[in-house]
PDB file of C-alpha atoms in Angstrom:
ATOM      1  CA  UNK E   1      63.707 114.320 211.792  1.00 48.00           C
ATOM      2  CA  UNK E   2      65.549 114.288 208.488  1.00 57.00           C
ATOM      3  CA  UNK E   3      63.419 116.586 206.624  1.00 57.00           C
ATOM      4  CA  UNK E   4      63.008 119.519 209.421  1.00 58.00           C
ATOM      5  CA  UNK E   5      67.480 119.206 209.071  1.00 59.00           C
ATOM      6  CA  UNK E   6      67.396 119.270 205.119  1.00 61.00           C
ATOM      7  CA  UNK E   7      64.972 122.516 205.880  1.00 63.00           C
ATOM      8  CA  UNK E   8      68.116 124.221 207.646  1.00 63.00           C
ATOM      9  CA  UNK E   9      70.116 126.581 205.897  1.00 66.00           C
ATOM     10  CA  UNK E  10      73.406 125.047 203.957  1.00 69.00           C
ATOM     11  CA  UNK E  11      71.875 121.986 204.263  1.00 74.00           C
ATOM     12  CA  UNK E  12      72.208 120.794 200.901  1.00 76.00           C
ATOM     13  CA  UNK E  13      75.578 121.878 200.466  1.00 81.00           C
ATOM     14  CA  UNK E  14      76.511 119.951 203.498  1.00 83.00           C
ATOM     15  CA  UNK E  15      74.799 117.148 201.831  1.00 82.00           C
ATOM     16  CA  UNK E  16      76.047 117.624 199.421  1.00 81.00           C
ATOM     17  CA  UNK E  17      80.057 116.771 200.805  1.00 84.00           C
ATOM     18  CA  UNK E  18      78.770 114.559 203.070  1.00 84.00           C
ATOM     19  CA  UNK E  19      78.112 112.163 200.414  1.00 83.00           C
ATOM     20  CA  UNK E  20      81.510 111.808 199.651  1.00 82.00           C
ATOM     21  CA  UNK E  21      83.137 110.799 202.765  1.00 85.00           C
ATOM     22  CA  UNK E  22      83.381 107.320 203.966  1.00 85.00           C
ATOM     23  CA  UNK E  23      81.976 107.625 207.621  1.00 89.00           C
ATOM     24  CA  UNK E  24      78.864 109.789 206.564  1.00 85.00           C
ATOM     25  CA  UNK E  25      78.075 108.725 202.970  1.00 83.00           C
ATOM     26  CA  UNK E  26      74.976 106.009 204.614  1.00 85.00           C
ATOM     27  CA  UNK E  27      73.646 109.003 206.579  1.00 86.00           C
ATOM     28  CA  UNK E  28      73.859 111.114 203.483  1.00 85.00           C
ATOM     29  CA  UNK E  29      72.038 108.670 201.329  1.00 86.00           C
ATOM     30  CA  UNK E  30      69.566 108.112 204.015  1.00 87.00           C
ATOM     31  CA  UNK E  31      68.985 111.955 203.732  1.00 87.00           C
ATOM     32  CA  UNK E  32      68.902 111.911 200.056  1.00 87.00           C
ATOM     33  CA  UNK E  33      65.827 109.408 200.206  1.00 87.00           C
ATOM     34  CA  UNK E  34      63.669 111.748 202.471  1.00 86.00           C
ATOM     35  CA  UNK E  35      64.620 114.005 200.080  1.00 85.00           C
ATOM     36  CA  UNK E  36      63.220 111.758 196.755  1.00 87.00           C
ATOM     37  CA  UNK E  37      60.568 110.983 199.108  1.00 88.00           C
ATOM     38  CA  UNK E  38      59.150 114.506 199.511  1.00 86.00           C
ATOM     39  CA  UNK E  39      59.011 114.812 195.596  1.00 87.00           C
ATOM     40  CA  UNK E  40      56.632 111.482 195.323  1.00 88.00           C
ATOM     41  CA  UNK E  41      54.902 113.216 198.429  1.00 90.00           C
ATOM     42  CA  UNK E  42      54.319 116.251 196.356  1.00 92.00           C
ATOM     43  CA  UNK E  43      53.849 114.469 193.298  1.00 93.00           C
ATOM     44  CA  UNK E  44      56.526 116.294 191.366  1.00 90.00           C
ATOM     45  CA  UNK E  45      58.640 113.810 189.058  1.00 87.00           C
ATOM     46  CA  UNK E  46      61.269 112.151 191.523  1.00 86.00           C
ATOM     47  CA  UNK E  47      63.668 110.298 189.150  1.00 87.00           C
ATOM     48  CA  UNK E  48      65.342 113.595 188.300  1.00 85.00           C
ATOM     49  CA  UNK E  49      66.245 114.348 191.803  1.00 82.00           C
ATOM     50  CA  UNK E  50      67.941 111.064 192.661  1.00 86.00           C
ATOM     51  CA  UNK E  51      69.340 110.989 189.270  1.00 88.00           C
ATOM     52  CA  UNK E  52      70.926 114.409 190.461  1.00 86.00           C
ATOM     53  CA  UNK E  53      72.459 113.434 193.867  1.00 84.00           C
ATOM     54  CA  UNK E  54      73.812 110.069 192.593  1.00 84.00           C
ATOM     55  CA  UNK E  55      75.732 112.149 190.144  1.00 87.00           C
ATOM     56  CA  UNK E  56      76.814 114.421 193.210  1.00 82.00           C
ATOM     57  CA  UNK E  57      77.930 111.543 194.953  1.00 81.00           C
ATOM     58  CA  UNK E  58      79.316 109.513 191.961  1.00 83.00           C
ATOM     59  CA  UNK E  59      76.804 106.232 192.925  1.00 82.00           C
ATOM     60  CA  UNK E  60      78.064 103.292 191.592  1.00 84.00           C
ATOM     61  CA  UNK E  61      75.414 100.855 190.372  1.00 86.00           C
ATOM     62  CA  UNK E  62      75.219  99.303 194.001  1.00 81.00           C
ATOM     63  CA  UNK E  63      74.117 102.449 195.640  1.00 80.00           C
ATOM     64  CA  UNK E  64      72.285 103.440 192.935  1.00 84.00           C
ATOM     65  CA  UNK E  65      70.022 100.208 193.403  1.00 83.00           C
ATOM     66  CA  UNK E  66      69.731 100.890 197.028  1.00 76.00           C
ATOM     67  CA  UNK E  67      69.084 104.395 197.217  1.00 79.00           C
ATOM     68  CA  UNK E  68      65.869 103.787 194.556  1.00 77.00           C
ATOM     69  CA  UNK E  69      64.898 100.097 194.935  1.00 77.00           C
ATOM     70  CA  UNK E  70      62.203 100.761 197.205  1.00 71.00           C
ATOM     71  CA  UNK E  71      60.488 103.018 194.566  1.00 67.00           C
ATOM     72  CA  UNK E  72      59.442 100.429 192.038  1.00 58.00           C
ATOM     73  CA  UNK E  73      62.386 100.757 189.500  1.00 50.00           C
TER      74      UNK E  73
END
């Protein structure tokens, strides 16, 4: 369901704020990891993308850890 949404139009950019507010940022991130997760699909080098939208969101090292954890990092 999250990837057909991040196909939408403006998606990103709404993404893209949505990381920064309180009430949507665990939605967001969720969002962000289909997102990483279509680049390891596709084989194209992932660690660049989520390096990307943790500096969009300004990740601390806790959400950081969570967002990649589950990749083997």
């Amino acid at each position: 369901m999250i990837r057909g949404l991040l196909d939408t139009p403006g998606s990103y950019a709404a993404l893209a704020a949505a990381v920064h507010r309180d009430d949507l940022r665990p939605t967001a991130l969720a969002a962000i990891r289909s997102l990483i997760e279509q680049d390891i699909d596709a084989g194209r080098p992932w660690p660049s993308e989520a390096a990307r939208w943790l500096s969009r969101a300004n990740a601390d090292w806790r959400t950081s850890a969570a967002l990649v954890n589950r990749y083997g990092l």
